Amino acid sequence: MAEATSRSLRDGSLEGEHCPALTIKDSRQSPLGSHAFNHFLSSLASNISASKSQARGLVLVALSKSPAFYFNLLRSKGIDADLVRVLDCYSDPFGWKDRILKLGSDQRDSVKGPVTEFKDVKDTSKLLSSILDVGRGFVGDGKARFAVAIDSVSVILRHSPLSAVASLISTLRSHDRVSCMFWLIHSDLHEPRASSALEYISTMVASLEATVEVTEGIKNPENLFGLEQNSHRGKFQARLKRRNGRVKLLHEDFHMEQGGIKFTAVSSENTAVNQSLVPKVQFNLQLSEKEKDDRAKVVLPFEHQGNRKTVQIYDGRRSLSEGKDPHSMHLSALSAERNNETKGTGEIHYIRDSDDEAPDSDEDPDDDLDI
Amino acid sequence: MNSPSNLLDDALGPIPGPVILVEDRVETSGAFVLHHLLKRSLAADAGGAVVFLALAQTFSHYDRIMRKMGYNLSAQRENKKVLFLDMMKLEYPSEHKDGLIGLYAKIQSAIESRSSKENITIMIDDISLLEIAARGSADDVLDFMHYCVALTSELGCSLVILNHEDIYPSGEEPPPTLHSNLEYLADVVVKTEPLLTGLAVDVHGQLTIIRKVVLNEKGYSASKISNFHFKVKENGVEYFHPGSQR
């Protein structure tokens, strides 16, 4: 599920583990990968700016779109892009512009505000150190981590051997300052082994697949229908690897809207089949849509609301004392308030993370527990 | 002459994406789409200019065709509205990469020297010959294309590329080629193909126009696919829906 994927990127890496990594994979049959990339980028950036995520900042390696494009994208979604730094491998990726201006090839990466220009995409080790420099530069030294997004690994793969690219990505993944990373690859621009090698390094694989198969060429008159369908919708398949080696496969549909890519549960005919398979019983085995909505609205104690305010929830004990002696209750509430003012040190933040699990799922709830 | 608004213009929309890829086949040359786009880019109300990279034909060839379409290309060249780079005369240095960098430098300076950088179109006829000139190195051509595409986003100009679809390997899992890379780069793909049913007197082929989802100021545009038939005539092209021709 797209949401579970975003959540896993938000939560970042556990101590002593490599960071979660997401491969987004598309093909010419279903060429909407860059929009899915933009979706995950904006969701992570909004989590970072609301400080809900482990990552304190995001380093975006822009190879196939200009930095301005990404800043416009984030701005249009109302996301504060202050915590995003772009390593610009788009404007002059091979140093041609410098050569035209007859500048020396020894140019240092030039930094313009949040954008750092990078001029030698063919050198992956230089690229690695630039990504880490940019990340350290704005997260600061210390323990804070940052996220890394690469908008098209395909461009790097065109210039460097697979081994160099795999080493770049796995070094980043195992780096103790990287919280999570994700990248886009156009799978049909490379040999199949390239995308499988990258899938091994990632904990999650999101692949965009065509709803209607289209054969190359003009022979099939039904191709037009397929092209039409695949140009704005498709199937979203997520493969999530858990630490114990268990692999979870999730299917969703997606379609393009004016506001971006939208993920929906697998279309109605499949749910109809599912529902008819559920035995007819007196009580409800599943939640209705309305019940799910209501459940999502419940405010849990200590839940982080993203507005830096404590949630006022009903406290059972208070009403009990109120019933007995209103005067003493008033006093105790006053003293409690005073205590809060003077102490005010302890704080619990709870971020809801398990609402994708059905209540009776066989998922181990302590799977993420670090003992 | 084409009617003021024809099916091709409707399918391309008022502002097509910055990168248009025309893919033709040996039976149905896509040159007429290029001529149409050339005329459209130079149209008076758009106030546009064109940088034309000619690898396939000479200037006099384009001049004659545009004249039949009621347009004077020579006059536009003298007005500096058309920069014609005749690549057939271009000698590539032994290191072909320098040739491509030099070519890019020419395009960049031509565009930067203009006062209004909008409405400038870079046209390449055709890219497969550029690949041959680069001694078959698709990577170098793609590097060159990357810089041209970057120009469109930096300076707001547009790019029209002609390529041949049937000169690349096909099959179940075709190896990656220049062709497949270009399809990812393009915002609009125009395909000219022969009819499925074979040769016909009144119909020369079919056009398929794929407008991809593009992110602009108003959000994501909807994708659109159009398909219709065409007939190339002496001084223009007729476009019509399948079966609508008497």
Coordinates of C-alpha atoms in Angstrom, one line a residue:
Chain A
M1 CA 0.0 0.0 0.0
A2 CA 1.3 3.4 -0.9
E3 CA 0.5 4.7 2.6
A4 CA 2.4 2.0 4.3
T5 CA 5.4 2.7 2.1
S6 CA 5.3 6.4 2.9
R7 CA 5.1 5.6 6.6
S8 CA 8.0 3.3 6.5
L9 CA 10.1 6.1 4.8
R10 CA 8.9 8.5 7.5
D11 CA 9.8 6.2 10.4
G12 CA 13.4 5.9 9.1
S13 CA 15.9 3.4 10.2
L14 CA 16.4 1.5 13.4
E15 CA 19.6 1.5 15.4
G16 CA 21.9 -1.1 14.0
E17 CA 19.9 -1.7 10.8
H18 CA 20.4 -0.4 7.3
C19 CA 17.9 2.3 6.4
P20 CA 14.6 1.5 4.6
A21 CA 15.0 1.9 0.9
L22 CA 12.3 2.1 -1.8
T23 CA 12.7 1.3 -5.5
I24 CA 10.0 2.8 -7.7
K25 CA 10.0 1.0 -11.0
D26 CA 8.1 1.8 -14.2
S27 CA 8.2 1.0 -17.8
R28 CA 7.1 2.5 -21.1
Q29 CA 3.9 0.5 -20.8
S30 CA 3.1 2.3 -17.7
P31 CA 5.2 5.5 -17.7
L32 CA 3.9 7.3 -14.7
G33 CA 6.8 6.5 -12.4
S34 CA 7.9 10.0 -12.1
H35 CA 4.5 11.0 -10.8
A36 CA 4.7 8.3 -8.2
F37 CA 8.1 9.5 -7.3
N38 CA 6.7 13.0 -6.8
H39 CA 4.0 11.6 -4.6
F40 CA 6.5 9.9 -2.2
L41 CA 8.7 13.0 -2.3
S42 CA 6.0 15.3 -1.3
S43 CA 4.6 13.0 1.4
L44 CA 8.1 12.6 2.9
A45 CA 8.8 16.4 2.6
S46 CA 5.6 17.2 4.4
N47 CA 6.4 14.8 7.1
I48 CA 9.8 16.3 7.5
S49 CA 8.5 19.8 7.6
A50 CA 6.0 18.8 10.3
S51 CA 8.9 17.1 12.1
K52 CA 7.0 13.8 12.2
S53 CA 9.7 11.9 10.5
Q54 CA 13.0 10.6 11.7
A55 CA 14.8 12.5 9.0
R56 CA 15.6 16.1 9.7
G57 CA 16.1 17.0 6.1
L58 CA 15.9 15.7 2.6
V59 CA 18.7 15.6 -0.1
L60 CA 17.2 15.3 -3.5
V61 CA 19.5 14.3 -6.4
A62 CA 17.8 15.8 -9.4
L63 CA 18.8 14.2 -12.7
S64 CA 15.7 14.2 -14.9
K65 CA 13.9 17.3 -13.7
S66 CA 15.1 20.7 -12.9
P67 CA 15.4 21.9 -9.2
A68 CA 12.9 24.6 -10.0
F69 CA 10.4 22.0 -11.0
Y70 CA 10.7 20.3 -7.6
F71 CA 10.4 23.5 -5.6
N72 CA 7.3 24.5 -7.6
L73 CA 5.9 21.0 -7.0
L74 CA 6.4 21.3 -3.2
R75 CA 5.1 24.9 -3.1
S76 CA 2.0 23.9 -5.1
K77 CA 1.2 21.3 -2.4
G78 CA 1.8 23.9 0.3
I79 CA 4.8 22.2 1.7
D80 CA 7.6 24.2 3.2
A81 CA 10.7 23.4 1.2
D82 CA 13.2 24.8 3.8
L83 CA 14.3 21.4 4.8
V84 CA 15.0 20.2 1.2
R85 CA 18.3 20.6 -0.5
V86 CA 18.8 19.7 -4.1
L87 CA 21.9 18.3 -5.7
D88 CA 21.5 19.6 -9.2
C89 CA 22.7 17.0 -11.7
Y90 CA 20.2 18.4 -14.3
S91 CA 21.5 21.8 -15.4
D92 CA 25.0 20.8 -16.3
P93 CA 25.5 17.1 -15.6
F94 CA 28.7 16.5 -17.7
G95 CA 30.3 19.9 -17.4
W96 CA 29.6 20.9 -21.0
K97 CA 28.6 24.4 -20.1
D98 CA 31.9 25.0 -18.3
R99 CA 33.7 23.6 -21.3
I100 CA 31.9 26.0 -23.5
L101 CA 32.8 28.9 -21.3
K102 CA 36.4 27.5 -21.2
L103 CA 36.4 27.2 -17.5
G104 CA 38.8 24.8 -15.9
S105 CA 37.6 21.3 -15.2
D106 CA 38.6 21.7 -11.6
Q107 CA 35.5 23.6 -10.7
R108 CA 34.2 23.1 -7.2
D109 CA 30.5 22.3 -6.8
S110 CA 28.8 25.7 -6.8
V111 CA 26.2 26.3 -4.2
K112 CA 23.2 28.6 -4.8
G113 CA 20.9 28.7 -1.8
P114 CA 19.3 25.3 -1.4
V115 CA 20.7 24.1 -4.8
T116 CA 24.2 22.6 -5.2
E117 CA 25.3 22.1 -8.7
F118 CA 27.1 18.9 -9.6
K119 CA 29.0 18.6 -12.9
D120 CA 30.3 15.1 -13.2
V121 CA 27.6 12.5 -13.1
K122 CA 29.9 9.9 -14.5
D123 CA 32.0 9.8 -11.3
T124 CA 29.9 7.9 -8.8
S125 CA 32.3 8.2 -5.9
K126 CA 32.3 12.0 -6.3
L127 CA 28.6 11.9 -6.4
L128 CA 28.5 9.9 -3.2
S129 CA 30.7 12.4 -1.4
S130 CA 28.7 15.3 -2.7
I131 CA 25.4 13.8 -1.5
L132 CA 26.9 13.2 2.0
D133 CA 28.4 16.7 2.0
V134 CA 25.1 18.3 1.2
G135 CA 23.3 16.2 3.8
R136 CA 25.8 17.0 6.6
G137 CA 25.9 20.6 5.5
F138 CA 22.4 21.4 6.5
V139 CA 21.5 18.7 9.1
G140 CA 24.7 19.6 10.9
D141 CA 27.1 17.4 12.7
G142 CA 25.8 15.2 15.4
K143 CA 23.3 12.4 15.3
A144 CA 20.5 13.9 13.1
R145 CA 19.7 12.0 10.0
F146 CA 18.6 13.0 6.5
A147 CA 16.7 11.3 3.7
V148 CA 18.0 10.8 0.2
A149 CA 15.9 10.7 -3.0
I150 CA 17.3 10.0 -6.5
D151 CA 14.9 11.0 -9.2
S152 CA 16.2 8.7 -11.8
V153 CA 18.8 6.0 -11.3
S154 CA 18.5 5.2 -15.0
V155 CA 20.5 8.3 -15.8
I156 CA 23.4 7.3 -13.5
L157 CA 23.2 3.7 -14.9
R158 CA 23.6 5.0 -18.4
H159 CA 27.1 6.3 -17.5
S160 CA 28.4 4.0 -14.9
P161 CA 28.5 0.3 -14.6
L162 CA 25.9 -1.5 -12.4
S163 CA 28.5 -2.4 -9.8
A164 CA 29.4 1.3 -9.3
V165 CA 25.7 2.3 -9.0
A166 CA 24.9 -0.5 -6.6
S167 CA 27.9 0.4 -4.5
L168 CA 26.8 4.1 -4.4
I169 CA 23.3 3.1 -3.2
S170 CA 24.4 0.5 -0.7
T171 CA 27.0 2.8 0.8
L172 CA 24.3 5.5 1.2
R173 CA 21.9 2.9 2.7
S174 CA 24.4 1.7 5.3
H175 CA 25.5 5.3 6.2
D176 CA 24.7 6.1 9.8
R177 CA 23.4 9.6 8.9
V178 CA 20.9 8.4 6.3
S179 CA 17.4 7.9 7.6
C180 CA 15.7 6.5 4.5
M181 CA 16.1 6.6 0.7
F182 CA 14.1 6.1 -2.4
W183 CA 14.8 6.2 -6.1
L184 CA 13.1 5.8 -9.5
I185 CA 14.2 3.4 -12.2
H186 CA 12.8 3.0 -15.7
S187 CA 13.1 -0.8 -15.8
D188 CA 13.0 -1.2 -19.6
L189 CA 16.0 1.0 -20.2
H190 CA 18.3 -1.5 -18.6
E191 CA 19.0 -5.2 -18.6
P192 CA 16.7 -7.0 -16.2
R193 CA 19.6 -7.7 -13.9
A194 CA 20.1 -4.0 -13.2
S195 CA 16.6 -3.6 -11.7
S196 CA 16.9 -6.9 -9.8
A197 CA 20.2 -5.9 -8.3
L198 CA 18.7 -2.6 -7.1
E199 CA 15.6 -4.4 -5.8
Y200 CA 17.9 -6.6 -3.6
I201 CA 19.3 -3.5 -1.9
S202 CA 15.9 -2.1 -1.2
T203 CA 13.4 -3.0 1.5
M204 CA 10.5 -2.0 -0.5
V205 CA 9.7 -2.2 -4.2
A206 CA 6.9 -0.3 -5.8
S207 CA 6.3 -1.2 -9.3
L208 CA 3.8 0.5 -11.6
E209 CA 2.2 -1.9 -14.1
A210 CA -0.1 -1.5 -17.0
T211 CA -3.7 -2.3 -16.6
V212 CA -4.0 -3.3 -20.2
E213 CA -1.1 -5.1 -22.0
V214 CA 0.0 -3.2 -25.1
T215 CA 2.0 -5.0 -27.7
E216 CA 4.7 -3.0 -29.6
G217 CA 3.9 -1.9 -33.1
I218 CA 0.7 -1.4 -35.0
K219 CA -0.5 -4.9 -35.5
N220 CA -3.1 -4.9 -32.8
P221 CA -6.1 -2.4 -33.2
E222 CA -6.9 -2.8 -29.5
N223 CA -3.6 -1.1 -28.7
L224 CA -5.2 2.3 -28.8
F225 CA -7.5 1.5 -26.0
G226 CA -4.6 0.1 -24.0
L227 CA -2.5 3.2 -24.6
E228 CA -5.4 5.4 -23.5
Q229 CA -5.9 3.4 -20.3
N230 CA -2.2 3.1 -19.4
S231 CA -1.6 6.8 -20.0
H232 CA -3.5 7.8 -16.9
R233 CA -3.9 4.7 -14.7
G234 CA -2.4 1.4 -13.7
K235 CA -1.7 -1.1 -11.1
F236 CA 0.5 -0.4 -8.1
Q237 CA 2.3 -3.4 -6.6
A238 CA 4.3 -2.9 -3.5
R239 CA 6.6 -5.6 -2.1
L240 CA 7.6 -4.9 1.5
K241 CA 10.4 -7.0 3.0
R242 CA 10.3 -7.4 6.7
R243 CA 13.4 -7.9 8.8
N244 CA 12.6 -11.5 9.5
G245 CA 12.6 -12.2 5.7
R246 CA 8.9 -12.2 5.4
V247 CA 7.7 -10.5 2.2
K248 CA 4.4 -8.7 2.1
L249 CA 2.8 -8.2 -1.3
L250 CA 0.2 -5.4 -1.6
H251 CA -1.8 -4.4 -4.6
E252 CA -3.5 -1.1 -5.3
D253 CA -4.8 0.8 -8.3
F254 CA -3.8 4.3 -9.2
H255 CA -5.0 7.0 -11.5
M256 CA -3.9 10.5 -12.3
E257 CA -5.9 13.5 -11.1
Q258 CA -5.3 17.2 -11.3
G259 CA -3.8 17.1 -7.9
G260 CA -1.4 14.2 -8.7
I261 CA -1.4 10.5 -8.4
K262 CA -4.2 8.9 -6.4
F263 CA -4.0 5.4 -4.9
T264 CA -7.2 3.5 -4.4
A265 CA -8.0 0.0 -3.2
V266 CA -8.1 -2.6 -5.9
S267 CA -11.1 -2.0 -8.1
S268 CA -14.7 -3.1 -7.4
E269 CA -14.9 -6.4 -9.2
N270 CA -12.2 -7.9 -7.0
T271 CA -13.8 -6.6 -3.8
A272 CA -17.1 -8.0 -4.9
V273 CA -15.4 -11.5 -5.2
N274 CA -13.9 -11.1 -1.8
Q275 CA -17.2 -10.1 -0.2
S276 CA -19.0 -13.1 -1.7
L277 CA -16.3 -15.4 -0.3
V278 CA -16.8 -14.1 3.3
P279 CA -19.3 -16.5 5.0
K280 CA -22.7 -15.1 5.9
V281 CA -22.7 -14.7 9.6
Q282 CA -24.8 -12.7 12.1
F283 CA -22.0 -10.4 13.2
N284 CA -19.7 -8.1 11.2
L285 CA -16.4 -9.5 10.2
Q286 CA -15.3 -6.4 8.3
L287 CA -15.6 -2.7 8.9
S288 CA -17.8 -0.7 6.5
E289 CA -16.3 2.4 4.9
K290 CA -18.0 4.7 7.3
E291 CA -16.8 2.7 10.3
K292 CA -13.2 2.8 8.9
D293 CA -13.5 6.6 8.5
D294 CA -14.8 7.0 12.1
R295 CA -12.0 4.8 13.4
A296 CA -9.5 7.0 11.7
K297 CA -10.9 10.1 13.3
V298 CA -10.5 8.9 16.9
V299 CA -7.9 11.0 18.7
L300 CA -5.7 8.8 20.7
P301 CA -3.9 10.0 23.9
F302 CA -0.6 11.6 23.2
E303 CA -1.1 11.3 19.5
H304 CA 1.1 13.8 17.6
Q305 CA -1.2 16.3 15.9
G306 CA 1.4 18.0 14.0
N307 CA 0.5 21.4 15.6
R308 CA 2.8 21.1 18.6
K309 CA -0.2 21.2 21.0
T310 CA -1.1 18.7 23.7
V311 CA -4.3 17.0 22.9
Q312 CA -7.1 17.6 25.5
I313 CA -8.7 14.3 26.1
Y314 CA -11.3 13.2 28.6
D315 CA -9.6 12.0 31.8
G316 CA -11.8 9.6 33.7
R317 CA -10.3 10.3 37.1
R318 CA -11.1 13.9 37.0
S319 CA -14.8 13.4 36.6
L320 CA -14.8 10.9 39.5
S321 CA -13.3 13.4 41.9
E322 CA -15.6 16.1 40.5
G323 CA -18.6 14.0 41.6
K324 CA -17.3 13.6 45.2
D325 CA -16.0 17.0 46.1
P326 CA -16.0 19.9 43.6
H327 CA -13.8 22.1 45.8
S328 CA -11.0 19.7 46.3
M329 CA -11.1 18.8 42.6
H330 CA -10.6 22.5 41.8
L331 CA -7.6 22.6 44.1
S332 CA -6.0 19.5 42.7
A333 CA -6.5 20.7 39.2
L334 CA -4.9 24.0 40.1
S335 CA -1.9 22.2 41.7
A336 CA -1.7 19.9 38.7
E337 CA -1.6 23.0 36.4
R338 CA 1.1 24.5 38.6
N339 CA 3.1 21.3 38.4
N340 CA 2.9 21.4 34.7
E341 CA 4.2 24.9 34.5
T342 CA 7.1 24.2 36.8
K343 CA 8.1 20.8 35.6
G344 CA 6.9 20.4 32.0
T345 CA 9.8 18.1 31.1
G346 CA 8.2 14.7 30.3
E347 CA 6.6 14.3 26.9
I348 CA 5.2 11.3 25.1
H349 CA 4.7 11.4 21.3
Y350 CA 2.7 8.7 19.8
I351 CA 2.6 8.4 16.0
R352 CA -0.1 6.1 14.8
D353 CA 1.5 3.5 12.5
S354 CA -0.5 0.3 12.6
D355 CA -3.8 1.4 11.0
D356 CA -3.1 -0.6 7.9
E357 CA -3.3 -3.8 9.8
A358 CA -6.7 -5.3 10.1
P359 CA -7.6 -5.8 13.8
D360 CA -7.2 -9.6 13.6
S361 CA -4.3 -9.8 11.2
D362 CA -1.6 -12.4 11.9
E363 CA 1.0 -9.7 11.7
D364 CA 3.4 -9.8 14.7
P365 CA 2.7 -6.5 16.5
D366 CA 6.2 -6.5 18.1
D367 CA 8.0 -7.0 14.9
D368 CA 9.6 -3.6 15.1
L369 CA 10.5 -3.9 18.7
D370 CA 14.1 -3.5 19.3
I371 CA 15.1 -5.7 22.2
Chain B
M1 CA -3.7 24.9 -47.6
N2 CA -4.7 23.4 -44.3
S3 CA -8.0 24.5 -42.8
P4 CA -7.3 27.1 -40.0
S5 CA -8.0 24.5 -37.3
N6 CA -7.4 20.9 -38.2
L7 CA -7.4 17.7 -36.3
L8 CA -3.6 17.7 -35.8
D9 CA -3.7 21.1 -34.2
D10 CA -6.7 20.1 -32.0
A11 CA -4.9 17.0 -31.0
L12 CA -1.6 18.8 -30.1
G13 CA -3.6 21.4 -28.1
P14 CA -2.7 25.1 -27.8
I15 CA 0.5 24.6 -25.8
P16 CA 1.8 21.2 -26.3
G17 CA 4.5 20.0 -23.9
P18 CA 7.9 21.4 -24.4
V19 CA 9.3 18.1 -26.0
I20 CA 7.5 16.7 -29.0
L21 CA 8.8 13.4 -30.5
V22 CA 7.6 12.5 -34.0
E23 CA 8.1 8.8 -34.7
D24 CA 7.6 7.7 -38.3
R25 CA 8.0 4.5 -40.3
V26 CA 9.6 3.9 -43.6
E27 CA 6.1 3.5 -45.3
T28 CA 4.8 6.7 -43.8
S29 CA 7.3 9.5 -43.5
G30 CA 6.6 11.9 -40.7
A31 CA 8.2 14.8 -42.5
F32 CA 4.8 16.5 -43.1
V33 CA 4.3 16.7 -39.3
L34 CA 7.6 18.4 -39.0
H35 CA 6.7 20.9 -41.8
H36 CA 3.4 21.6 -40.0
L37 CA 5.2 22.2 -36.7
L38 CA 7.8 24.4 -38.4
K39 CA 5.0 26.5 -39.9
R40 CA 3.2 26.6 -36.7
S41 CA 6.3 27.7 -34.7
L42 CA 7.0 30.5 -37.1
A43 CA 3.4 31.7 -37.2
A44 CA 3.1 35.5 -37.0
D45 CA 0.8 35.7 -34.0
A46 CA 3.1 33.4 -32.0
G47 CA 6.1 35.6 -32.9
G48 CA 8.3 32.5 -32.8
A49 CA 11.7 31.6 -34.0
V50 CA 13.2 28.3 -34.9
V51 CA 16.6 26.7 -34.6
F52 CA 16.6 24.0 -37.2
L53 CA 19.2 21.2 -37.2
A54 CA 19.0 19.7 -40.6
L55 CA 20.7 16.3 -41.1
A56 CA 18.3 14.8 -43.6
Q57 CA 17.6 17.5 -46.2
T58 CA 19.1 20.7 -47.5
F59 CA 17.7 24.2 -46.9
S60 CA 16.4 24.6 -50.4
H61 CA 14.3 21.4 -49.9
Y62 CA 12.5 22.9 -46.8
D63 CA 12.3 26.2 -48.6
R64 CA 10.4 24.7 -51.5
I65 CA 8.0 22.7 -49.3
M66 CA 7.2 25.7 -47.1
R67 CA 6.6 27.8 -50.2
K68 CA 4.0 25.3 -51.4
M69 CA 2.4 25.7 -48.0
G70 CA 2.4 29.4 -48.5
Y71 CA 5.3 30.4 -46.4
N72 CA 8.6 32.0 -47.3
L73 CA 11.4 30.4 -45.3
S74 CA 14.2 32.3 -47.0
A75 CA 12.7 35.6 -46.0
Q76 CA 12.4 34.3 -42.4
R77 CA 16.0 33.2 -42.5
E78 CA 17.1 36.7 -43.6
N79 CA 14.9 38.1 -40.8
K80 CA 16.9 35.9 -38.4
K81 CA 13.7 34.1 -37.4
V82 CA 15.2 30.9 -38.6
L83 CA 18.6 29.7 -37.7
F84 CA 19.4 26.9 -40.1
L85 CA 22.2 24.6 -39.1
D86 CA 23.1 22.5 -42.1
M87 CA 24.7 19.6 -40.4
M88 CA 25.4 17.7 -43.7
K89 CA 28.3 20.1 -44.3
L90 CA 29.5 19.8 -40.8
E91 CA 32.8 18.0 -40.4
Y92 CA 33.0 16.1 -37.1
P93 CA 36.3 16.3 -35.4
S94 CA 38.0 13.0 -34.6
E95 CA 36.6 13.2 -31.1
H96 CA 32.8 13.3 -32.0
K97 CA 31.9 14.4 -28.5
D98 CA 33.5 17.7 -29.0
G99 CA 31.3 18.0 -32.1
L100 CA 28.2 17.6 -30.1
I101 CA 29.4 20.0 -27.4
G102 CA 30.1 22.5 -30.2
L103 CA 26.7 22.0 -31.7
Y104 CA 25.1 22.6 -28.3
A105 CA 27.1 25.7 -27.8
K106 CA 25.8 27.1 -31.1
I107 CA 22.2 26.4 -30.2
Q108 CA 22.6 27.8 -26.7
S109 CA 24.2 31.0 -28.0
A110 CA 21.6 31.4 -30.7
I111 CA 18.8 31.2 -28.2
E112 CA 20.5 33.4 -25.6
S113 CA 21.2 36.1 -28.1
R114 CA 17.4 36.5 -28.7
S115 CA 15.7 39.1 -26.7
S116 CA 12.5 37.1 -26.0
K117 CA 13.5 33.5 -25.3
E118 CA 9.9 32.2 -25.4
N119 CA 8.4 30.7 -28.5
I120 CA 11.7 29.4 -29.7
T121 CA 11.6 25.9 -31.1
I122 CA 14.6 23.7 -31.6
M123 CA 13.9 21.2 -34.4
I124 CA 16.0 18.1 -35.3
D125 CA 15.5 16.3 -38.6
D126 CA 16.3 13.6 -37.8
I127 CA 17.9 12.3 -34.6
S128 CA 18.9 8.9 -36.0
L129 CA 21.3 10.6 -38.4
L130 CA 22.8 12.4 -35.4
E131 CA 23.4 9.0 -33.8
I132 CA 25.2 7.9 -37.0
A133 CA 27.3 11.1 -36.9
A134 CA 28.2 10.3 -33.3
R135 CA 29.4 7.0 -34.6
G136 CA 26.6 5.0 -33.2
S137 CA 27.0 6.2 -29.6
A138 CA 23.4 6.6 -28.4
D139 CA 24.8 7.7 -25.0
D140 CA 26.5 10.8 -26.4
V141 CA 23.3 11.7 -28.4
L142 CA 21.3 11.3 -25.2
D143 CA 23.7 13.6 -23.3
F144 CA 23.2 16.1 -26.1
M145 CA 19.4 15.7 -25.9
H146 CA 19.6 16.1 -22.1
Y147 CA 21.2 19.5 -22.6
C148 CA 18.6 20.5 -25.2
V149 CA 15.7 19.4 -22.9
A150 CA 17.3 21.3 -20.0
L151 CA 17.2 24.4 -22.3
T152 CA 13.5 24.0 -22.7
S153 CA 12.9 24.1 -19.0
E154 CA 15.4 26.8 -18.3
L155 CA 14.6 29.2 -21.1
G156 CA 11.0 28.1 -21.9
C157 CA 11.6 27.1 -25.5
S158 CA 10.4 23.8 -27.1
L159 CA 12.0 20.9 -28.8
V160 CA 10.7 18.9 -31.8
I161 CA 12.6 15.7 -32.7
L162 CA 12.0 13.4 -35.6
N163 CA 13.0 9.7 -35.2
H164 CA 12.3 6.5 -37.1
E165 CA 10.5 3.8 -35.1
D166 CA 11.3 0.8 -37.2
I167 CA 15.1 1.0 -37.3
Y168 CA 15.4 -0.2 -33.7
P169 CA 15.2 -3.8 -32.6
S170 CA 11.8 -4.9 -31.5
G171 CA 10.4 -8.1 -29.9
E172 CA 9.4 -9.3 -26.5
E173 CA 12.1 -7.5 -24.5
P174 CA 13.9 -5.1 -26.8
P175 CA 17.3 -3.9 -25.6
P176 CA 17.4 -0.3 -24.5
T177 CA 18.0 2.1 -27.4
L178 CA 18.0 5.8 -28.2
H179 CA 14.3 5.3 -29.2
S180 CA 13.1 4.0 -25.8
N181 CA 15.1 6.7 -24.0
L182 CA 13.5 9.4 -26.1
E183 CA 10.0 8.1 -25.4
Y184 CA 10.6 8.8 -21.7
L185 CA 11.9 12.3 -22.5
A186 CA 9.0 13.4 -24.7
D187 CA 5.8 15.1 -23.4
V188 CA 4.0 14.5 -26.7
V189 CA 4.6 11.6 -29.0
V190 CA 3.2 11.8 -32.6
K191 CA 3.3 8.5 -34.5
T192 CA 2.7 8.1 -38.2
E193 CA 1.9 4.6 -39.2
P194 CA 0.5 2.8 -42.2
L195 CA -3.1 1.6 -42.1
L196 CA -3.7 -1.6 -40.4
T197 CA -5.7 -2.8 -43.3
G198 CA -3.0 -2.2 -45.9
L199 CA -2.6 0.2 -48.7
A200 CA -5.4 2.5 -49.8
V201 CA -5.8 5.2 -52.4
D202 CA -7.6 7.8 -50.3
V203 CA -5.8 7.3 -47.0
H204 CA -2.0 7.4 -46.7
G205 CA -1.8 6.4 -43.1
Q206 CA -2.8 7.0 -39.5
L207 CA -1.6 9.4 -36.9
T208 CA -1.6 8.7 -33.2
I209 CA -0.9 11.5 -30.9
I210 CA -0.2 10.8 -27.2
R211 CA -0.2 13.7 -24.9
K212 CA 1.3 12.6 -21.6
V213 CA 0.3 13.8 -18.1
V214 CA 2.3 17.0 -17.6
L215 CA 2.6 19.0 -14.4
N216 CA 2.0 22.8 -15.0
E217 CA 0.8 25.7 -12.9
K218 CA -2.7 24.4 -12.8
G219 CA -1.7 21.0 -11.6
Y220 CA -1.5 17.8 -13.6
S221 CA -3.0 18.0 -17.1
A222 CA -5.1 15.1 -18.2
S223 CA -3.5 12.7 -20.7
K224 CA -5.1 12.6 -24.1
I225 CA -4.8 10.2 -27.0
S226 CA -6.0 11.0 -30.5
N227 CA -6.0 8.8 -33.6
F228 CA -7.0 9.8 -37.1
H229 CA -6.2 9.3 -40.8
F230 CA -4.3 11.5 -43.1
K231 CA -3.7 12.1 -46.8
V232 CA -0.7 14.0 -47.9
K233 CA -1.6 16.3 -50.8
E234 CA 0.5 18.5 -53.1
N235 CA 0.3 21.6 -50.9
G236 CA -1.0 20.5 -47.6
V237 CA -2.3 17.5 -45.6
E238 CA -5.8 16.5 -45.0
Y239 CA -6.7 15.0 -41.6
F240 CA -9.9 13.2 -41.0
H241 CA -11.5 10.7 -38.6
P242 CA -11.6 7.1 -39.8
G243 CA -14.6 6.5 -42.1
S244 CA -15.5 10.1 -42.4
Q245 CA -14.1 10.5 -45.9
R246 CA -16.5 10.0 -48.8

